[in-house]
Amino acid sequence: MTFENLHLDLQDSILLVTMTRESALNAINMATMASLHRLFGEYIPDHEEISGVILTGAGQKAFAAGADIKEFASFSAQEGKLLSATGHETYFLIEKSRIPVIAAVNGYALGGGCELAMACHMRIAGEHANFGQPEVNLGLIPGYGGTQRLVQYIGKAKAIELLLTADMINAEDALRWGLVNHVVPSGEEVSKAREILLKISTKGPVAVRKVIEAVNAYFTEATDGFHFEVESFGYACGTQDFREGAKAFVEKRKPAFTGH
Ligand code: CAA
């Protein structure tokens, strides 16, 4: 099985997965999303020797700076809805994984990248990491679960502020607000995640799986919100505002939104 844009390294039953589009700040394009889907939907369930997974990004600058804006800049409402639904399906595979998955956040975790980190069971942030959901800058909303999971982690007041202002928060604020589990010196994100996963690997695998299922069960009633997000992301994708927002991003200028 091959995994475009991912590098896999299995050591002591822990699978380290690195997103490898460093020059695009590990922006998650459709090929990366398909790889993550195959990894969590087929490969990991078939490999019982894996007891835990670490997800990280190549380089020192970014975990992942979002969905690949250039790739979906001209998407219609229907295509946007499909993109969002595919992301939801993949991220639910991660959240519902039978083994723990930890995001080692080594830099920017923005948009779909922040949403990917939030779909993992824990987050270890390097001290220079930044988190945010900047989609409104593009005339868009988060499409990979951000409107739901951010509220789950940091509460409605802080979540709505971040979602509406597109402000980024640093690692210390993310720790204080409950978005990340630990902040470590830059470069030590993976080793801290490995230490936690090795500890968990000594526990009963059935108990580990059941804890993950039970904690996820607490949030089951939020499922309708995820559906609403898919519909709304698709709607926003079909607007002139998103066309303008994405064009302005590529041209490195401020967007001129018209509200259409
Ligand atoms: N998609 C595509 N390319 C991206 C990208 C993204 N999300 N983020 C960064 N890149 C690319 C840049 O275009 C640039 O490529 P070029 O060299 O070809 O111009 C390269 O990565 C390096 O980025 P910058 O030059 O912009 O680096 P910087 O240090 O000046 O800025 C940054 C870093 C603040 C993270 C900036 O890159 C940025 O704002 N990125 C976009 C963040 C964003 O809006 N994310 C949300 C995406 S939409 C989404 O994710 C929707 C969803 O929920 C599904």
mmCIF file of C-alpha atoms and ligand atoms in Angstrom:
data_model
loop_
_atom_site.group_PDB
_atom_site.id
_atom_site.type_symbol
_atom_site.label_atom_id
_atom_site.label_comp_id
_atom_site.label_asym_id
_atom_site.label_seq_id
_atom_site.Cartn_x
_atom_site.Cartn_y
_atom_site.Cartn_z
ATOM 1 C CA MET A 1 0.000 0.000 0.000
ATOM 2 C CA THR A 2 1.418 3.434 -0.890
ATOM 3 C CA PHE A 3 0.686 6.730 0.866
ATOM 4 C CA GLU A 4 1.329 9.823 -1.237
ATOM 5 C CA ASN A 5 2.600 12.793 0.824
ATOM 6 C CA LEU A 6 3.054 10.683 3.960
ATOM 7 C CA HIS A 7 6.217 9.084 5.334
ATOM 8 C CA LEU A 8 5.752 6.113 7.683
ATOM 9 C CA ASP A 9 8.230 4.905 10.290
ATOM 10 C CA LEU A 10 7.369 2.079 12.720
ATOM 11 C CA GLN A 11 9.499 1.820 15.871
ATOM 12 C CA ASP A 12 8.665 -0.172 19.027
ATOM 13 C CA SER A 13 5.003 -0.561 17.900
ATOM 14 C CA ILE A 14 4.582 3.230 17.485
ATOM 15 C CA LEU A 15 3.900 4.454 13.941
ATOM 16 C CA LEU A 16 5.301 7.903 13.203
ATOM 17 C CA VAL A 17 3.449 9.472 10.267
ATOM 18 C CA THR A 18 4.983 12.613 8.738
ATOM 19 C CA MET A 19 3.170 14.804 6.210
ATOM 20 C CA THR A 20 5.787 15.629 3.605
ATOM 21 C CA ARG A 21 4.664 18.715 1.653
ATOM 22 C CA GLU A 22 7.077 20.979 3.481
ATOM 23 C CA SER A 23 7.287 23.607 0.702
ATOM 24 C CA ALA A 24 3.495 24.120 0.941
ATOM 25 C CA LEU A 25 3.636 24.108 4.772
ATOM 26 C CA ASN A 26 2.171 20.578 4.618
ATOM 27 C CA ALA A 27 -1.152 21.913 3.269
ATOM 28 C CA ILE A 28 -3.511 18.967 3.011
ATOM 29 C CA ASN A 29 -4.394 18.353 -0.614
ATOM 30 C CA MET A 30 -6.747 15.643 -1.859
ATOM 31 C CA ALA A 31 -3.900 13.149 -2.324
ATOM 32 C CA THR A 32 -2.843 13.607 1.311
ATOM 33 C CA MET A 33 -6.438 13.234 2.452
ATOM 34 C CA ALA A 34 -6.794 10.014 0.421
ATOM 35 C CA SER A 35 -3.580 8.692 1.997
ATOM 36 C CA LEU A 36 -4.805 9.489 5.512
ATOM 37 C CA HIS A 37 -8.097 7.763 4.699
ATOM 38 C CA ARG A 38 -6.333 4.595 3.507
ATOM 39 C CA LEU A 39 -3.942 4.685 6.452
ATOM 40 C CA PHE A 40 -6.593 4.934 9.161
ATOM 41 C CA GLY A 41 -9.341 3.065 7.302
ATOM 42 C CA GLU A 42 -7.365 0.052 6.023
ATOM 43 C CA TYR A 43 -3.663 -0.103 6.907
ATOM 44 C CA ILE A 44 -3.765 0.506 10.668
ATOM 45 C CA PRO A 45 -6.786 -1.756 11.311
ATOM 46 C CA ASP A 46 -4.895 -4.523 9.417
ATOM 47 C CA HIS A 47 -1.679 -4.121 11.444
ATOM 48 C CA GLU A 48 -2.342 -5.176 15.012
ATOM 49 C CA GLU A 49 1.334 -4.770 15.931
ATOM 50 C CA ILE A 50 0.814 -0.979 15.874
ATOM 51 C CA SER A 51 -0.162 0.244 19.343
ATOM 52 C CA GLY A 52 -0.163 4.003 18.762
ATOM 53 C CA VAL A 53 0.257 6.643 16.068
ATOM 54 C CA ILE A 54 2.046 10.018 16.013
ATOM 55 C CA LEU A 55 1.081 12.506 13.301
ATOM 56 C CA THR A 56 3.448 15.364 12.498
ATOM 57 C CA GLY A 57 4.540 17.661 9.689
ATOM 58 C CA ALA A 58 7.849 17.818 7.831
ATOM 59 C CA GLY A 59 10.150 20.738 8.586
ATOM 60 C CA GLN A 60 10.182 23.125 11.501
ATOM 61 C CA LYS A 61 7.563 25.606 10.368
ATOM 62 C CA ALA A 62 4.262 23.790 10.068
ATOM 63 C CA PHE A 63 2.244 20.829 11.231
ATOM 64 C CA ALA A 64 -0.212 21.675 8.429
ATOM 65 C CA ALA A 65 -1.327 25.139 7.255
ATOM 66 C CA GLY A 66 -4.780 23.940 6.236
ATOM 67 C CA ALA A 67 -6.536 22.393 3.294
ATOM 68 C CA ASP A 68 -4.724 23.197 0.043
ATOM 69 C CA ILE A 69 -6.363 26.496 -0.913
ATOM 70 C CA LYS A 70 -4.851 26.481 -4.415
ATOM 71 C CA GLU A 71 -6.361 23.092 -5.165
ATOM 72 C CA PHE A 72 -9.975 23.930 -4.281
ATOM 73 C CA ALA A 73 -9.991 27.663 -5.085
ATOM 74 C CA SER A 74 -12.424 27.214 -7.990
ATOM 75 C CA PHE A 75 -14.645 24.536 -6.446
ATOM 76 C CA SER A 76 -18.431 24.804 -6.838
ATOM 77 C CA ALA A 77 -20.824 24.474 -3.884
ATOM 78 C CA GLN A 78 -21.305 20.780 -4.732
ATOM 79 C CA GLU A 79 -17.573 20.091 -4.988
ATOM 80 C CA GLY A 80 -16.961 21.977 -1.736
ATOM 81 C CA LYS A 81 -19.568 19.883 0.024
ATOM 82 C CA LEU A 82 -17.905 16.699 -1.202
ATOM 83 C CA LEU A 83 -14.461 17.951 -0.109
ATOM 84 C CA SER A 84 -15.805 18.706 3.353
ATOM 85 C CA ALA A 85 -17.642 15.378 3.639
ATOM 86 C CA THR A 86 -14.490 13.470 2.630
ATOM 87 C CA GLY A 87 -12.478 15.333 5.265
ATOM 88 C CA HIS A 88 -15.103 14.568 7.900
ATOM 89 C CA GLU A 89 -15.083 10.870 7.020
ATOM 90 C CA THR A 90 -11.275 10.710 7.241
ATOM 91 C CA TYR A 91 -11.022 12.661 10.482
ATOM 92 C CA PHE A 92 -13.737 10.494 12.077
ATOM 93 C CA LEU A 93 -11.585 7.438 11.190
ATOM 94 C CA ILE A 94 -8.786 9.043 13.222
ATOM 95 C CA GLU A 95 -11.021 10.040 16.135
ATOM 96 C CA LYS A 96 -12.576 6.569 16.238
ATOM 97 C CA SER A 97 -9.277 4.719 15.802
ATOM 98 C CA ARG A 98 -8.965 1.698 18.157
ATOM 99 C CA ILE A 99 -5.468 2.869 19.116
ATOM 100 C CA PRO A 100 -4.452 6.309 20.398
ATOM 101 C CA VAL A 101 -3.335 8.943 17.907
ATOM 102 C CA ILE A 102 -1.276 11.949 19.048
ATOM 103 C CA ALA A 103 -0.609 15.078 16.986
ATOM 104 C CA ALA A 104 2.962 16.335 17.424
ATOM 105 C CA VAL A 105 2.341 19.947 16.442
ATOM 106 C CA ASN A 106 5.664 21.301 15.235
ATOM 107 C CA GLY A 107 4.507 24.709 13.933
ATOM 108 C CA TYR A 108 1.420 26.171 12.283
ATOM 109 C CA ALA A 109 -1.754 24.131 12.763
ATOM 110 C CA LEU A 110 -4.279 26.190 10.807
ATOM 111 C CA GLY A 111 -7.642 25.479 9.202
ATOM 112 C CA GLY A 112 -7.744 21.837 8.119
ATOM 113 C CA GLY A 113 -4.405 21.359 9.937
ATOM 114 C CA CYS A 114 -5.813 22.529 13.260
ATOM 115 C CA GLU A 115 -8.860 20.348 12.551
ATOM 116 C CA LEU A 116 -6.568 17.365 11.920
ATOM 117 C CA ALA A 117 -4.784 17.946 15.231
ATOM 118 C CA MET A 118 -8.174 18.201 16.959
ATOM 119 C CA ALA A 119 -9.320 14.884 15.477
ATOM 120 C CA CYS A 120 -6.363 13.206 17.214
ATOM 121 C CA HIS A 121 -6.799 12.011 20.792
ATOM 122 C CA MET A 122 -4.066 14.297 22.182
ATOM 123 C CA ARG A 123 -1.931 17.197 21.006
ATOM 124 C CA ILE A 124 1.680 17.933 21.976
ATOM 125 C CA ALA A 125 2.699 21.436 20.907
ATOM 126 C CA GLY A 126 6.185 22.710 20.295
ATOM 127 C CA GLU A 127 6.708 26.049 22.028
ATOM 128 C CA HIS A 128 6.596 27.899 18.665
ATOM 129 C CA ALA A 129 3.350 26.241 17.477
ATOM 130 C CA ASN A 130 0.377 28.379 16.463
ATOM 131 C CA PHE A 131 -3.237 27.303 16.184
ATOM 132 C CA GLY A 132 -6.134 28.904 14.339
ATOM 133 C CA GLN A 133 -9.122 28.599 12.058
ATOM 134 C CA PRO A 134 -8.497 31.403 9.533
ATOM 135 C CA GLU A 135 -11.151 30.326 7.007
ATOM 136 C CA VAL A 136 -13.232 33.527 7.368
ATOM 137 C CA ASN A 137 -10.236 35.384 5.891
ATOM 138 C CA LEU A 138 -11.029 33.460 2.709
ATOM 139 C CA GLY A 139 -14.790 34.012 2.912
ATOM 140 C CA LEU A 140 -15.154 30.413 4.040
ATOM 141 C CA ILE A 141 -15.917 28.398 7.177
ATOM 142 C CA PRO A 142 -13.959 25.450 8.592
ATOM 143 C CA GLY A 143 -14.840 22.315 6.653
ATOM 144 C CA TYR A 144 -13.118 19.478 8.495
ATOM 145 C CA GLY A 145 -14.953 19.587 11.834
ATOM 146 C CA GLY A 146 -13.492 22.819 13.233
ATOM 147 C CA THR A 147 -16.807 24.447 14.155
ATOM 148 C CA GLN A 148 -17.636 21.411 16.280
ATOM 149 C CA ARG A 149 -14.369 20.160 17.793
ATOM 150 C CA LEU A 150 -13.009 23.601 18.699
ATOM 151 C CA VAL A 151 -16.134 24.180 20.813
ATOM 152 C CA GLN A 152 -15.623 20.761 22.417
ATOM 153 C CA TYR A 153 -12.052 21.601 23.456
ATOM 154 C CA ILE A 154 -12.119 25.277 24.427
ATOM 155 C CA GLY A 155 -15.803 26.088 24.937
ATOM 156 C CA LYS A 156 -18.229 28.225 22.952
ATOM 157 C CA ALA A 157 -17.009 31.712 23.990
ATOM 158 C CA LYS A 158 -13.362 31.239 23.038
ATOM 159 C CA ALA A 159 -14.204 29.067 20.018
ATOM 160 C CA ILE A 160 -16.566 31.573 18.459
ATOM 161 C CA GLU A 161 -14.021 34.345 18.974
ATOM 162 C CA LEU A 162 -11.278 32.387 17.196
ATOM 163 C CA LEU A 163 -13.629 31.250 14.415
ATOM 164 C CA LEU A 164 -14.963 34.770 13.746
ATOM 165 C CA THR A 165 -11.720 36.771 14.109
ATOM 166 C CA ALA A 166 -9.405 34.180 12.492
ATOM 167 C CA ASP A 167 -6.902 35.072 15.233
ATOM 168 C CA MET A 168 -4.123 32.583 15.904
ATOM 169 C CA ILE A 169 -3.185 31.487 19.408
ATOM 170 C CA ASN A 170 0.264 30.408 20.546
ATOM 171 C CA ALA A 171 1.156 27.159 22.292
ATOM 172 C CA GLU A 172 0.919 28.606 25.829
ATOM 173 C CA ASP A 173 -2.609 29.951 25.209
ATOM 174 C CA ALA A 174 -3.578 26.665 23.573
ATOM 175 C CA LEU A 175 -2.426 24.878 26.746
ATOM 176 C CA ARG A 176 -4.256 27.316 29.028
ATOM 177 C CA TRP A 177 -7.460 27.010 26.978
ATOM 178 C CA GLY A 178 -7.391 23.198 26.918
ATOM 179 C CA LEU A 179 -6.618 22.720 23.244
ATOM 180 C CA VAL A 180 -3.296 20.945 23.805
ATOM 181 C CA ASN A 181 -2.087 18.463 26.398
ATOM 182 C CA HIS A 182 1.540 19.583 26.755
ATOM 183 C CA VAL A 183 3.904 22.259 25.471
ATOM 184 C CA VAL A 184 7.496 21.139 24.958
ATOM 185 C CA PRO A 185 10.681 22.743 23.596
ATOM 186 C CA SER A 186 10.703 22.844 19.783
ATOM 187 C CA GLY A 187 11.963 19.561 18.376
ATOM 188 C CA GLU A 188 10.767 17.478 21.334
ATOM 189 C CA GLU A 189 7.118 17.101 20.216
ATOM 190 C CA VAL A 190 7.578 13.601 18.770
ATOM 191 C CA SER A 191 9.622 12.253 21.685
ATOM 192 C CA LYS A 192 7.010 13.471 24.199
ATOM 193 C CA ALA A 193 4.227 11.866 22.135
ATOM 194 C CA ARG A 194 6.237 8.637 21.936
ATOM 195 C CA GLU A 195 6.756 8.606 25.713
ATOM 196 C CA ILE A 196 2.965 8.873 26.279
ATOM 197 C CA LEU A 197 2.143 6.221 23.678
ATOM 198 C CA LEU A 198 4.713 3.775 25.068
ATOM 199 C CA LYS A 199 3.114 4.160 28.491
ATOM 200 C CA ILE A 200 -0.338 3.464 26.994
ATOM 201 C CA SER A 201 1.060 0.427 25.129
ATOM 202 C CA THR A 202 1.570 -1.292 28.520
ATOM 203 C CA LYS A 203 -2.185 -1.077 29.272
ATOM 204 C CA GLY A 204 -4.892 -3.518 28.198
ATOM 205 C CA PRO A 205 -5.646 -2.990 24.487
ATOM 206 C CA VAL A 206 -9.370 -3.678 24.927
ATOM 207 C CA ALA A 207 -9.556 -1.163 27.764
ATOM 208 C CA VAL A 208 -7.694 1.410 25.663
ATOM 209 C CA ARG A 209 -10.139 0.898 22.777
ATOM 210 C CA LYS A 210 -13.147 1.111 25.077
ATOM 211 C CA VAL A 211 -11.924 4.322 26.729
ATOM 212 C CA ILE A 212 -11.624 5.938 23.280
ATOM 213 C CA GLU A 213 -15.134 4.726 22.341
ATOM 214 C CA ALA A 214 -16.624 5.865 25.654
ATOM 215 C CA VAL A 215 -15.093 9.343 25.485
ATOM 216 C CA ASN A 216 -16.265 9.717 21.872
ATOM 217 C CA ALA A 217 -19.756 8.629 22.954
ATOM 218 C CA TYR A 218 -20.012 11.739 25.145
ATOM 219 C CA PHE A 219 -20.055 13.872 21.996
ATOM 220 C CA THR A 220 -22.349 11.776 19.809
ATOM 221 C CA GLU A 221 -25.214 14.239 20.019
ATOM 222 C CA ALA A 222 -22.998 16.806 18.244
ATOM 223 C CA THR A 223 -23.265 14.797 15.010
ATOM 224 C CA ASP A 224 -25.947 17.108 13.582
ATOM 225 C CA GLY A 225 -23.537 20.019 13.922
ATOM 226 C CA PHE A 226 -21.013 18.170 11.748
ATOM 227 C CA HIS A 227 -23.709 17.690 9.092
ATOM 228 C CA PHE A 228 -24.594 21.380 9.237
ATOM 229 C CA GLU A 229 -20.920 22.246 8.751
ATOM 230 C CA VAL A 230 -20.675 20.126 5.569
ATOM 231 C CA GLU A 231 -23.734 21.903 4.099
ATOM 232 C CA SER A 232 -22.437 25.353 5.082
ATOM 233 C CA PHE A 233 -18.896 24.730 3.827
ATOM 234 C CA GLY A 234 -20.348 23.674 0.456
ATOM 235 C CA TYR A 235 -22.516 26.803 0.368
ATOM 236 C CA ALA A 236 -19.550 29.072 1.197
ATOM 237 C CA CYS A 237 -17.423 27.354 -1.452
ATOM 238 C CA GLY A 238 -19.915 28.394 -4.137
ATOM 239 C CA THR A 239 -19.793 32.111 -3.253
ATOM 240 C CA GLN A 240 -18.005 34.944 -5.099
ATOM 241 C CA ASP A 241 -16.512 35.890 -1.733
ATOM 242 C CA PHE A 242 -14.584 32.608 -1.531
ATOM 243 C CA ARG A 243 -13.461 32.993 -5.166
ATOM 244 C CA GLU A 244 -12.113 36.443 -4.208
ATOM 245 C CA GLY A 245 -10.649 35.228 -0.884
ATOM 246 C CA ALA A 246 -8.686 32.405 -2.527
ATOM 247 C CA LYS A 247 -7.536 34.663 -5.400
ATOM 248 C CA ALA A 248 -6.340 37.275 -2.910
ATOM 249 C CA PHE A 249 -4.416 34.584 -0.977
ATOM 250 C CA VAL A 250 -2.579 33.450 -4.122
ATOM 251 C CA GLU A 251 -1.923 37.078 -5.175
ATOM 252 C CA LYS A 252 -0.749 37.891 -1.624
ATOM 253 C CA ARG A 253 -3.155 40.845 -1.142
ATOM 254 C CA LYS A 254 -6.165 41.702 1.029
ATOM 255 C CA PRO A 255 -9.500 40.366 -0.296
ATOM 256 C CA ALA A 256 -12.305 42.733 -1.336
ATOM 257 C CA PHE A 257 -15.436 40.885 -0.194
ATOM 258 C CA THR A 258 -18.866 41.895 -1.525
ATOM 259 C CA GLY A 259 -21.079 39.584 0.500
ATOM 260 C CA HIS A 260 -22.123 37.409 -2.451
HETATM 261 N N1 CAA B 1 -2.871 25.986 0.878
HETATM 262 C C1 CAA B 1 -1.998 26.061 -0.158
HETATM 263 N N2 CAA B 1 -0.770 26.570 -0.064
HETATM 264 C C2 CAA B 1 -0.384 27.043 1.133
HETATM 265 C C3 CAA B 1 -1.229 27.011 2.254
HETATM 266 C C4 CAA B 1 -2.519 26.445 2.099
HETATM 267 N N3 CAA B 1 -3.380 26.319 3.106
HETATM 268 N N4 CAA B 1 -0.581 27.571 3.298
HETATM 269 C C5 CAA B 1 0.627 27.929 2.835
HETATM 270 N N5 CAA B 1 0.754 27.594 1.536
HETATM 271 C C6 CAA B 1 1.900 27.819 0.672
HETATM 272 C C7 CAA B 1 2.019 29.292 0.272
HETATM 273 O O1 CAA B 1 1.140 29.602 -0.793
HETATM 274 C C8 CAA B 1 3.482 29.379 -0.095
HETATM 275 O O2 CAA B 1 3.649 28.844 -1.382
HETATM 276 P P1 CAA B 1 4.493 29.694 -2.497
HETATM 277 O O3 CAA B 1 5.904 29.670 -1.940
HETATM 278 O O4 CAA B 1 4.309 28.879 -3.720
HETATM 279 O O5 CAA B 1 3.909 31.085 -2.525
HETATM 280 C C9 CAA B 1 4.147 28.410 0.895
HETATM 281 O O6 CAA B 1 3.114 27.544 1.356
HETATM 282 C C10 CAA B 1 4.763 29.119 2.089
HETATM 283 O O7 CAA B 1 3.748 29.930 2.686
HETATM 284 P P2 CAA B 1 3.908 31.513 2.937
HETATM 285 O O8 CAA B 1 4.885 32.101 1.982
HETATM 286 O O9 CAA B 1 2.547 32.103 2.966
HETATM 287 O O10 CAA B 1 4.567 31.468 4.393
HETATM 288 P P3 CAA B 1 4.493 32.603 5.506
HETATM 289 O O11 CAA B 1 5.471 32.228 6.541
HETATM 290 O O12 CAA B 1 4.588 33.956 4.900
HETATM 291 O O13 CAA B 1 3.011 32.480 6.107
HETATM 292 C C11 CAA B 1 1.078 31.283 6.941
HETATM 293 C C12 CAA B 1 2.620 31.309 6.798
HETATM 294 C C13 CAA B 1 0.645 32.392 7.885
HETATM 295 C C14 CAA B 1 0.726 29.929 7.535
HETATM 296 C C15 CAA B 1 0.443 31.489 5.539
HETATM 297 O O14 CAA B 1 1.020 30.572 4.634
HETATM 298 C C16 CAA B 1 -1.048 31.289 5.516
HETATM 299 O O15 CAA B 1 -1.793 32.144 5.936
HETATM 300 N N6 CAA B 1 -1.506 30.117 4.987
HETATM 301 C C17 CAA B 1 -2.920 29.834 4.790
HETATM 302 C C18 CAA B 1 -3.578 29.463 6.096
HETATM 303 C C19 CAA B 1 -5.055 29.213 5.845
HETATM 304 O O16 CAA B 1 -5.789 30.067 5.421
HETATM 305 N N7 CAA B 1 -5.491 27.981 6.151
HETATM 306 C C20 CAA B 1 -6.878 27.575 5.954
HETATM 307 C C21 CAA B 1 -7.006 26.931 4.598
HETATM 308 S S1 CAA B 1 -8.708 26.630 4.145
HETATM 309 C C22 CAA B 1 -9.146 25.263 5.052
HETATM 310 O O17 CAA B 1 -8.336 24.651 5.722
HETATM 311 C C23 CAA B 1 -10.593 24.883 4.907
HETATM 312 C C24 CAA B 1 -10.986 23.691 5.701
HETATM 313 O O18 CAA B 1 -11.221 23.765 6.892
HETATM 314 C C25 CAA B 1 -11.237 22.447 5.028
#
